[in-house]
Structure formats: structure tokens, C-alpha cells
Coordinates of N, CA and C in Angstrom, one line a residue:
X1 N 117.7 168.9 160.1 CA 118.9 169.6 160.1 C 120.1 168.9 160.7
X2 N 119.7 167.4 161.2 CA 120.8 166.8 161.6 C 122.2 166.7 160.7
X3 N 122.7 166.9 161.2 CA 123.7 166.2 159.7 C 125.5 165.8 160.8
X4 N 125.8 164.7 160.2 CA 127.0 163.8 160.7 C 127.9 164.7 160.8
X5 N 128.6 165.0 162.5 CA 130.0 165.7 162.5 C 130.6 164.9 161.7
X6 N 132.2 165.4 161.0 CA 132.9 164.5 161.2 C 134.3 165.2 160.5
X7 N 135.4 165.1 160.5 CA 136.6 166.1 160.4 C 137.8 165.3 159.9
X8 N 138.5 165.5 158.9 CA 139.7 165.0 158.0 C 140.6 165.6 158.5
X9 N 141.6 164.8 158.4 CA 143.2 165.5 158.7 C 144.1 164.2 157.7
X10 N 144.7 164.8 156.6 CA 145.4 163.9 156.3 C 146.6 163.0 156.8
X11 N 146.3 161.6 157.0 CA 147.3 160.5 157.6 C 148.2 159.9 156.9
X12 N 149.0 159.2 157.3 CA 150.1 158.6 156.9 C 150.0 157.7 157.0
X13 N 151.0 156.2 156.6 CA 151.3 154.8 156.9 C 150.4 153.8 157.5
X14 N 150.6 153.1 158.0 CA 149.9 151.7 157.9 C 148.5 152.7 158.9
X15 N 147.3 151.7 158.4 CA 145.9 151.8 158.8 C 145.3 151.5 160.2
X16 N 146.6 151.8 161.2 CA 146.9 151.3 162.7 C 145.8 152.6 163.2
X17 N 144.8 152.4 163.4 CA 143.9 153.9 164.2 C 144.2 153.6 165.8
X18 N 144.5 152.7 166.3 CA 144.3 152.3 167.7 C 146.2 153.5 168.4
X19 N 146.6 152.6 167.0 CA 148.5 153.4 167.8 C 148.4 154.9 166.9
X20 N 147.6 155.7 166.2 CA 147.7 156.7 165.9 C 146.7 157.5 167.2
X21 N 145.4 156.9 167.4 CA 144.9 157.5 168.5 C 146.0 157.7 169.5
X22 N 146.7 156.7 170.3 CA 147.1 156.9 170.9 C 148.4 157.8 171.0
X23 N 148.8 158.2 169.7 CA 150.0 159.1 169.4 C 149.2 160.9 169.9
X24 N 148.1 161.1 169.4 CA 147.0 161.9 169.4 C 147.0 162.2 171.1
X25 N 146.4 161.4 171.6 CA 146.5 161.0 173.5 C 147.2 161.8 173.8
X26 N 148.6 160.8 173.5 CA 149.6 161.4 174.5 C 150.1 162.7 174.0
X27 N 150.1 162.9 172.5 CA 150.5 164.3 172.5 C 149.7 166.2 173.1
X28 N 148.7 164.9 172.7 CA 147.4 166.3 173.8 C 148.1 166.5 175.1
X29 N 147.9 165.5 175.6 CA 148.4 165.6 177.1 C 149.8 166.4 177.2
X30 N 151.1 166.1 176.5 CA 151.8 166.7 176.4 C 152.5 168.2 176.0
X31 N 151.3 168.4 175.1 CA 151.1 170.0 174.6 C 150.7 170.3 176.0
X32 N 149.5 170.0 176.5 CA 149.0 170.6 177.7 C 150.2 170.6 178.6
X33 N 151.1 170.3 178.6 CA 151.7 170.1 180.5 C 152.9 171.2 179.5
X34 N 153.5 171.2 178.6 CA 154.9 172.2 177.4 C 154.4 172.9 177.0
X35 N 153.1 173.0 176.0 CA 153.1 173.9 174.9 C 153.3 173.0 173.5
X36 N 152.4 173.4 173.0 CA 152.7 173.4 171.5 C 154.4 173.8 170.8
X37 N 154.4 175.4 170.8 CA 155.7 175.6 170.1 C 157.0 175.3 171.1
X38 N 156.8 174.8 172.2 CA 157.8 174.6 172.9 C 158.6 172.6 172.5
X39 N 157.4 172.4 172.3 CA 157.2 170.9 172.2 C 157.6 170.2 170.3
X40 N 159.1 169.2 170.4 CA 159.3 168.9 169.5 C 159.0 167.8 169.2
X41 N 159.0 166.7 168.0 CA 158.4 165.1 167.6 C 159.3 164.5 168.7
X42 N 160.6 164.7 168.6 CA 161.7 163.9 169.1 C 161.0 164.4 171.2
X43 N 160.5 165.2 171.5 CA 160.1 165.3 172.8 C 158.9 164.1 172.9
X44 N 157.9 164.8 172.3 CA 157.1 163.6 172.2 C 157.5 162.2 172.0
X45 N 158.5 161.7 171.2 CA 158.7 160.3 170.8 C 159.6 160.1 172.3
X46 N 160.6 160.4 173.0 CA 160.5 160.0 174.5 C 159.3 160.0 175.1
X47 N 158.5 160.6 175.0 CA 156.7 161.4 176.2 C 156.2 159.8 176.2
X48 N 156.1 159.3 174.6 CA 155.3 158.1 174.7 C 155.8 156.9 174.4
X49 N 157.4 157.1 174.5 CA 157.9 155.3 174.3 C 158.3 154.7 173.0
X50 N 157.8 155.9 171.9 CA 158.0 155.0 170.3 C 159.1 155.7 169.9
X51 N 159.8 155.0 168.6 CA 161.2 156.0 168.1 C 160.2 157.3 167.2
X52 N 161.2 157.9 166.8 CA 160.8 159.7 166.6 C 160.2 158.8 164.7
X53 N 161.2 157.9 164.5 CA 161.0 157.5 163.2 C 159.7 156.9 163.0
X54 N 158.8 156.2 164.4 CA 158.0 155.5 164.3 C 156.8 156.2 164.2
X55 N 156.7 157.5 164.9 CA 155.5 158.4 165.0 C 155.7 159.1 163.5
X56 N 157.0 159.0 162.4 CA 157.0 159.3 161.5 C 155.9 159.1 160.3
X57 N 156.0 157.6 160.4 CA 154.7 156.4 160.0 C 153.6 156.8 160.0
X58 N 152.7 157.7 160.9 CA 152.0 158.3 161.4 C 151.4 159.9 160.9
X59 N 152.6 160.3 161.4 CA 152.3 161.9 161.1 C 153.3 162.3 160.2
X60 N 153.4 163.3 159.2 CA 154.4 164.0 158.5 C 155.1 164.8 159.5
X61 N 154.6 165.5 160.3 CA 155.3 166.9 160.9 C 154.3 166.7 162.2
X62 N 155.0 167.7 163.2 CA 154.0 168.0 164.2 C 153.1 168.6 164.0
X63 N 152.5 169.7 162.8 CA 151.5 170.3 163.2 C 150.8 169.5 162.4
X64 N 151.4 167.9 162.1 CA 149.8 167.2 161.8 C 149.1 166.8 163.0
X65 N 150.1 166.3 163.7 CA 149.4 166.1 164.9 C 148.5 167.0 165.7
X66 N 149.5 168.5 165.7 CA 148.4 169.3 166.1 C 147.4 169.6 165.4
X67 N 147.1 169.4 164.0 CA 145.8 169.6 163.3 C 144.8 168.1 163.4
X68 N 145.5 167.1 163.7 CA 144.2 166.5 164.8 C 143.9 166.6 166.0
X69 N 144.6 167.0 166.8 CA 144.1 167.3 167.9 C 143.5 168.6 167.8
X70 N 143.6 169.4 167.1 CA 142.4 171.1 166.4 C 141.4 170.6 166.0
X71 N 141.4 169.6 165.0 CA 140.0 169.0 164.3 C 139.1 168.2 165.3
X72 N 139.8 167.6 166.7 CA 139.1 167.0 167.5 C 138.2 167.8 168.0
X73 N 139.2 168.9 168.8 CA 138.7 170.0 169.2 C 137.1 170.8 169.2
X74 N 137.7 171.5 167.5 CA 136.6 172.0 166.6 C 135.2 170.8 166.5
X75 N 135.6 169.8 166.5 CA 134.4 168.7 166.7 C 133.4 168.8 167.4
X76 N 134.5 169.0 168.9 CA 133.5 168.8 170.2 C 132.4 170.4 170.1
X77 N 133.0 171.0 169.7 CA 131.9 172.3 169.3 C 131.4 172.7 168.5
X78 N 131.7 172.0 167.5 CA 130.7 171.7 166.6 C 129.5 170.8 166.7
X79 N 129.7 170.1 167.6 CA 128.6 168.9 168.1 C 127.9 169.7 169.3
X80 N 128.8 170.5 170.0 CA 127.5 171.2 170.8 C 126.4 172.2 170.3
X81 N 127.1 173.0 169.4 CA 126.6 174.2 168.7 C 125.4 173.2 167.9
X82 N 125.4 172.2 167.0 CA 124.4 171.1 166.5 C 123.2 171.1 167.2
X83 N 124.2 170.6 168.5 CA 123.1 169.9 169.6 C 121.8 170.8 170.3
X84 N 122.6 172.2 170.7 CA 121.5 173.2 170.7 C 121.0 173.5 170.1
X85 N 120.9 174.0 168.7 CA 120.1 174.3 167.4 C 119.1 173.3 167.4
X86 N 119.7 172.2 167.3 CA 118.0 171.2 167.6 C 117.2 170.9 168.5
X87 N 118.2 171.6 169.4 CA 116.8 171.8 170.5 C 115.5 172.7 170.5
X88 N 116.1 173.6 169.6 CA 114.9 174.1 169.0 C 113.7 174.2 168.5
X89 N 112.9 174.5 168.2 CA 111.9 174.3 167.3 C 111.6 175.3 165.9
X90 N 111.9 176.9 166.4 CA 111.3 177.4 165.2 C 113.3 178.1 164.9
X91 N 113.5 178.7 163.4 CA 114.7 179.7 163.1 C 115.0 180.6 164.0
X92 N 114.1 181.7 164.7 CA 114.6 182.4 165.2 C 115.4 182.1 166.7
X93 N 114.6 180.9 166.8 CA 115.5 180.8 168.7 C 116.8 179.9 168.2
X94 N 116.6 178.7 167.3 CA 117.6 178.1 166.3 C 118.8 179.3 166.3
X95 N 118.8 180.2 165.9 CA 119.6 181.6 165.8 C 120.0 182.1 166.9
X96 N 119.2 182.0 168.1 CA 119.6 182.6 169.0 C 120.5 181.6 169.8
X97 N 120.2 180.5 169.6 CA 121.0 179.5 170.7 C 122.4 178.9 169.6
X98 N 122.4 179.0 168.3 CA 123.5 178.5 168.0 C 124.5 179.8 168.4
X99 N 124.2 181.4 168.5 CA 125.0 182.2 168.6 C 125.5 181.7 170.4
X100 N 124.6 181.5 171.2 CA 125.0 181.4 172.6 C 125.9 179.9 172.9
X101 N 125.5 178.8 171.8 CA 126.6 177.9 172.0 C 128.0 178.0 171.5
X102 N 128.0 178.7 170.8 CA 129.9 179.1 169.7 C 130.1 180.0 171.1
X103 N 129.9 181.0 171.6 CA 130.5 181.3 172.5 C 130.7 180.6 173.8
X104 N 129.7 180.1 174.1 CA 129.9 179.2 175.8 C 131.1 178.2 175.3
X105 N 131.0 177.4 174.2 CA 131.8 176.6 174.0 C 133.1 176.6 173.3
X106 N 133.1 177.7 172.7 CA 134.8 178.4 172.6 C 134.9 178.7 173.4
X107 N 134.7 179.4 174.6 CA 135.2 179.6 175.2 C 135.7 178.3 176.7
X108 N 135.0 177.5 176.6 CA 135.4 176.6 177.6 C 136.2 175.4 177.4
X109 N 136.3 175.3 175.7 CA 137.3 174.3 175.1 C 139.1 175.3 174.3
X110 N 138.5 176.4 174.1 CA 139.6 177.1 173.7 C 140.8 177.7 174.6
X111 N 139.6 178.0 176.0 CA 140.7 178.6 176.6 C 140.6 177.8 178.5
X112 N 140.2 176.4 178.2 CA 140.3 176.0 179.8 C 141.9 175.3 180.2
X113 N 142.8 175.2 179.4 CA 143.8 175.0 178.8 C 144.3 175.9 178.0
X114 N 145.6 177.2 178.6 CA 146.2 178.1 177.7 C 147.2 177.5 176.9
X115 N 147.6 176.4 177.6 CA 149.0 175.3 176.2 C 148.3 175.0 175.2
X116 N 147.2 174.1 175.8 CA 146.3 173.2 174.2 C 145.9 175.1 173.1
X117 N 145.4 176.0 174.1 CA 145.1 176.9 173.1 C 146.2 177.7 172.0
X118 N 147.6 177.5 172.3 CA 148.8 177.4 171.5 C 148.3 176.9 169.9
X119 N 147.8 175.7 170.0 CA 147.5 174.5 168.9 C 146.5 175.5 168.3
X120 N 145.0 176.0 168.7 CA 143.9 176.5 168.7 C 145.0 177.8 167.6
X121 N 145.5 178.9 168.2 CA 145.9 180.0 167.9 C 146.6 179.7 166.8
X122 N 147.8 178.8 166.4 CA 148.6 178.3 165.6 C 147.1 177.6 164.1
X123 N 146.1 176.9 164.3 CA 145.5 176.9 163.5 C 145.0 178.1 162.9
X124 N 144.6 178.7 163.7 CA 143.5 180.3 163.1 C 145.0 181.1 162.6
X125 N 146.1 181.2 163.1 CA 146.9 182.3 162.0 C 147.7 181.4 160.7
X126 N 147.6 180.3 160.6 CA 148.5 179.6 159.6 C 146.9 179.0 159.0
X127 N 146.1 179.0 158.9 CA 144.8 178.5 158.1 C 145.0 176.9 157.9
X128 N 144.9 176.7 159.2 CA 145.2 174.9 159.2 C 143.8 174.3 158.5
X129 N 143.9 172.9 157.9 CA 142.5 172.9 157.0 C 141.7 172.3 157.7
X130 N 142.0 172.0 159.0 CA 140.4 172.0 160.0 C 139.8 173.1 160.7
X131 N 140.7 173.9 161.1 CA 139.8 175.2 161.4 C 139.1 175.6 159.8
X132 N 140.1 175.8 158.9 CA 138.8 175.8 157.5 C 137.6 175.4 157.1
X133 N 138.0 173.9 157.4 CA 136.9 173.0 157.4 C 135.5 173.2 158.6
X134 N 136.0 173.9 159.7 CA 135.1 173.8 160.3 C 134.0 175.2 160.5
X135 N 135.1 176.3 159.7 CA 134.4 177.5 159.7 C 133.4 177.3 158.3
X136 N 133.7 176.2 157.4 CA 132.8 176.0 156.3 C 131.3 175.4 156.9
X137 N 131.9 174.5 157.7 CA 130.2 174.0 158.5 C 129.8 174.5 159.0
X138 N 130.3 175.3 159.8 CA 129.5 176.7 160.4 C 128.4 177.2 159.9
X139 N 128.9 177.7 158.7 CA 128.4 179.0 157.9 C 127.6 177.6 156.9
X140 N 127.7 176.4 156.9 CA 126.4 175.3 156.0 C 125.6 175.6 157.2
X141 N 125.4 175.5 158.3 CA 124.7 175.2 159.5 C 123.7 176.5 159.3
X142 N 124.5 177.9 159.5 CA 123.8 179.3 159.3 C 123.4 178.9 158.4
X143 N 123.6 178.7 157.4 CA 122.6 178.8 155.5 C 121.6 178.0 156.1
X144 N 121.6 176.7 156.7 CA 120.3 175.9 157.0 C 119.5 176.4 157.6
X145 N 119.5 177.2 158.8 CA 118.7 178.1 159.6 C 118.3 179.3 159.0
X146 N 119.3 179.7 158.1 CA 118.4 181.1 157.2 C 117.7 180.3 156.2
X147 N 117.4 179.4 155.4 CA 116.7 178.8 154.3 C 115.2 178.2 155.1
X148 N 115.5 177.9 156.2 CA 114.6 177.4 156.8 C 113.6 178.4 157.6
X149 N 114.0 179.6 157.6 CA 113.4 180.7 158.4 C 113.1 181.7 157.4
X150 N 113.8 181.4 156.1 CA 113.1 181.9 154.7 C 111.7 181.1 154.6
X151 N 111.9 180.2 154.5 CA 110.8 179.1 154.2 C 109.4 178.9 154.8
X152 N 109.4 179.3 156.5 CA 108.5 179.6 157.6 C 107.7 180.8 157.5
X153 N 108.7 182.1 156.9 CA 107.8 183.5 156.5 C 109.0 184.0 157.8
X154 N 110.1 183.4 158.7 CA 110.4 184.0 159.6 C 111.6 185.3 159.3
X155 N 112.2 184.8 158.3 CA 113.2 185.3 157.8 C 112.5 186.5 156.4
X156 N 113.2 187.7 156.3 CA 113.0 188.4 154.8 C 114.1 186.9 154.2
X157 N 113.3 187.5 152.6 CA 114.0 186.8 151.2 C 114.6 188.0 150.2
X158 N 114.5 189.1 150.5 CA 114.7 190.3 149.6 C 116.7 189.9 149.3
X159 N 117.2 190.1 150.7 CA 118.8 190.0 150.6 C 119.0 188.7 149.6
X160 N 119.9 188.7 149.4 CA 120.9 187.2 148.0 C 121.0 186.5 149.6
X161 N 120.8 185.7 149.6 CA 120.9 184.2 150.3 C 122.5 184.4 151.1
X162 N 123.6 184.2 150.0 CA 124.9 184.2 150.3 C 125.7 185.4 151.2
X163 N 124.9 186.7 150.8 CA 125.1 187.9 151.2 C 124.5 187.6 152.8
X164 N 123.6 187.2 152.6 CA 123.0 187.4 154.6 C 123.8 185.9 155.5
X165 N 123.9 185.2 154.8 CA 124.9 184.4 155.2 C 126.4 185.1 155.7
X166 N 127.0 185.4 154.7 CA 128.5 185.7 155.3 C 128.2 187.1 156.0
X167 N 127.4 188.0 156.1 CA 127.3 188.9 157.4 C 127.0 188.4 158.7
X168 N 126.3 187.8 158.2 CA 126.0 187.4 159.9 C 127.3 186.0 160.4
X169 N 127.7 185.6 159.8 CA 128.9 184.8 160.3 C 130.0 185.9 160.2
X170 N 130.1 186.9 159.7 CA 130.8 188.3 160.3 C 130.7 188.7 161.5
X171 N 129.5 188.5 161.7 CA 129.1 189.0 163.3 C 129.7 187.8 164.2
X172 N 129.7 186.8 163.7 CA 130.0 185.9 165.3 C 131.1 185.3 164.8
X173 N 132.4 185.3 163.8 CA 133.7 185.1 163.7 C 134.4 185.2 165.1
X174 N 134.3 186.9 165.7 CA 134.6 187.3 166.6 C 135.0 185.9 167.9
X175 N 133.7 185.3 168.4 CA 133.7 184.0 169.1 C 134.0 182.7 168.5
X176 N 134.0 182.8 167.4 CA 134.9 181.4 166.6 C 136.4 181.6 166.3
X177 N 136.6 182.3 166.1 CA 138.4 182.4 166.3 C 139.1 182.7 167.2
X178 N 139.9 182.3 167.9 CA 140.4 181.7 169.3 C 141.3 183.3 169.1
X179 N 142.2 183.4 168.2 CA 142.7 184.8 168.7 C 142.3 186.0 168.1
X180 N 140.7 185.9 167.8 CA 139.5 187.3 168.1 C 138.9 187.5 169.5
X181 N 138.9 185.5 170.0 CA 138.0 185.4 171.2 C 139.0 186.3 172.1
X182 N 140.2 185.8 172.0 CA 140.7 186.4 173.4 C 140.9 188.3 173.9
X183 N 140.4 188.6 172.7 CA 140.0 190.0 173.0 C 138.4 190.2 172.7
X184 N 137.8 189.5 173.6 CA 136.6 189.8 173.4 C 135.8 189.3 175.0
X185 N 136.9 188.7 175.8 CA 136.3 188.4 177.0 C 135.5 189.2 178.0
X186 N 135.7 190.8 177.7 CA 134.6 191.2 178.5 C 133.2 191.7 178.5
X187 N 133.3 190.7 176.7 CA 131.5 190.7 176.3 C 130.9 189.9 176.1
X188 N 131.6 188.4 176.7 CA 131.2 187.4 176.3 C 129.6 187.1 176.9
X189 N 129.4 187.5 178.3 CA 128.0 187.9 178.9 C 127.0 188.5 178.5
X190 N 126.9 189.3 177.6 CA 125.9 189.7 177.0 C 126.2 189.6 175.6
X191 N 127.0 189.7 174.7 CA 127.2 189.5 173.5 C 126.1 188.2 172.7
X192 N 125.6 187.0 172.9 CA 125.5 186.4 172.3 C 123.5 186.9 172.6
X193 N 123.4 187.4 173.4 CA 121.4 187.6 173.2 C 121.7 188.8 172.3
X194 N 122.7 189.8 172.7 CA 122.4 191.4 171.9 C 123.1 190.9 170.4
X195 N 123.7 190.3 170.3 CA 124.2 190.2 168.6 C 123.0 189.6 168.1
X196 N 122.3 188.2 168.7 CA 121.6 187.5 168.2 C 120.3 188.5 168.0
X197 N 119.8 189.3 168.7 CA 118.5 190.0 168.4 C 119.1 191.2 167.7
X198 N 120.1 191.9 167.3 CA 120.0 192.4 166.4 C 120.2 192.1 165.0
X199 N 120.7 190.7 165.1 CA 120.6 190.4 163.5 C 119.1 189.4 163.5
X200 N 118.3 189.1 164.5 CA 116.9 188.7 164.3 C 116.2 189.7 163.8
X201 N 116.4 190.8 164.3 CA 115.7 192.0 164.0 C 115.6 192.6 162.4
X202 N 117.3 192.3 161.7 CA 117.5 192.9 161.2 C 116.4 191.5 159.3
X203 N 116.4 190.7 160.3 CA 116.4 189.7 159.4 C 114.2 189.9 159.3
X204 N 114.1 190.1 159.8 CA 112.3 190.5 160.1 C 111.8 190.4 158.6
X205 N 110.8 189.9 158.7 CA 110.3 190.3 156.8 C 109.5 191.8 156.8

């Protein structure tokens, strides 16, 4: 079930990764200390030293920048949520622990930083194409644990494949979208055993 993070954002101008990382860098840092919607290219291009025209080269607009620094983001929890699932051994605890990583780890990358989560919120209401991209691997990650817990005898096969798929990533959207999460903080403590065993339950052959 391993399978390679890895996240697109379309780039611009010359194939410089070392001075685009670095454009990335400092504008993280700089969202964090302003804000995203507060924070213009021309702010940024004093923050880090290059003309506004140079970071041009680079990015089309700011919210390219901010949709790499969202696709970084979405990476690092996407590589945690991975990383628990295979600690597993059989579908059903696979199930139980990818629900307890999307939450532990949205919540500790979305919101330990209320500026960077500006970027976070601004992706999930304008459908930036890495939060898209990353609610698609999600929901490949669930299909692998239901196909694989079909396959064991752990899972029913009666439901359409696609159908038990997008319900149950119904169920835990809630903790993947940054402004679902933020009205959901005072279930984040029990929410991820009681969701996960009612849809284990529901999933029983």
C-alpha cells in the first residue's frame, strides 16, 4: 500500500528549484508573522531581497505561492496519515488509525499557526488544485483499505465499491477541511475511535 507522496503546483520560468524553494521559505515565514490576505508580492519581494518582477519568473500570482506552500503542507499529512496506516497489519485498525491521523495532524499543521491557516482556509473555499489533489489521495488511500478488507473477508462486498468509498470520506471531510475543522474542536477527542467504529461496524460482512 506504499505508494510515493508527491504534489504539483504549476511553475513558471527558468528551472532554478534552489531560488524558487527559497521564494517558498521566505514567503511561509512571512505569511506566518502578516497573513496571507494581508500580505502582497510587492511585500514579499522587499521580505526577501529580489525585485517584485523577479519573483514574477517564478510565480504567476501570489496564490501560487500560496498553493505551494498548501501542497507542502497537505504533504506533510499526507505522509503521516500513510505512515500510520502501515503500521498496521490488518483493514480494520488500517481504518482506525488513518481516521486518528487526519485528525491529530490537521489539526496540528492547520491550526499551530492561525496566519499560515489563512493559506489552508483560502485553499478549501476557492478549490485550489492541491487541496483537490490531495482530497483525491485520500479517498485512493480509503479505496485501498476497503479493497483490501474486501479481499481479507474483513470488509462486506454487497455496497458498489465507489458508494462505500465516498461515505465514509463523508464522514471524515469534517477533519480534512480546515474550515469544517475549526468547528469541530470540541470532538476532536473522541471523534476519531467513535466515527472509526461506527463505520467498522457498519462495514462487518
Amino acid at each position: 500500500m506504499n505508494k510515493t507522496v508527491t504534489h504539483s503546483v504549476p511553475a513558471r520560468g527558468p528551472a532554478d528549484h534552489e531560488v524558487r524553494d527559497q521564494i517558498v521559505a521566505a514567503a511561509t515565514e512571512h505569511f506566518s508573522r502578516y497573513g496571507y490576505e494581508k500580505t502582497t508580492v510587492s511585500d514579499l519581494a522587499k521580505a526577501i531581497g529580489f525585485s517584485k518582477a523577479y519573483i514574477y519568473k517564478f510565480f504567476e500570482s501570489k496564490q501560487a505561492i500560496g498553493e505551494m506552500i498548501c501542497a507542502n503542507c497537505l504533504c506533510q499529512i499526507e505522509a503521516e496519515v500513510r505512515a500510520a496506516v502501515d503500521e498496521a497489519d490488518r483493514p480494520p485498525e488500517k481504518l482506525r488509525r488513518m481516521f486518528k491521523a487526519i485528525v491529530e495532524a490537521s489539526l496540528r499543521l492547520f491550526f499551530q499557526d492561525r496566519k499560515l491557516y489563512e493559506i489552508a482556509a483560502s485553499a478549501a473555499t476557492e478549490r485550489w488544485q492541491p487541496a483537490l489533489a490531495y482530497e483525491g489521495r485520500i479517498r485512493e488511500l480509503l479505496q485501498d483499505i476497503l479493497q483490501e478488507g474486501r479481499q481479507t473477508g474483513d470488509f462486506e462486498r454487497k455496497t458498489p465499491l465507489d458508494e462505500t468509498v465516498m461515505a465514509i470520506y463523508l464522514v471524515m471531510r469534517p477533519y480534512l477541511n480546515p474550515l469544517l475543522l475549526q468547528h469541530s474542536f470540541d470532538y476532536t477527542d473522541e471523534a476519531p475511535a467513535q466515527l472509526s467504529g461506527l463505520v467498522l461496524r457498519s462495514l462487518s460482512p
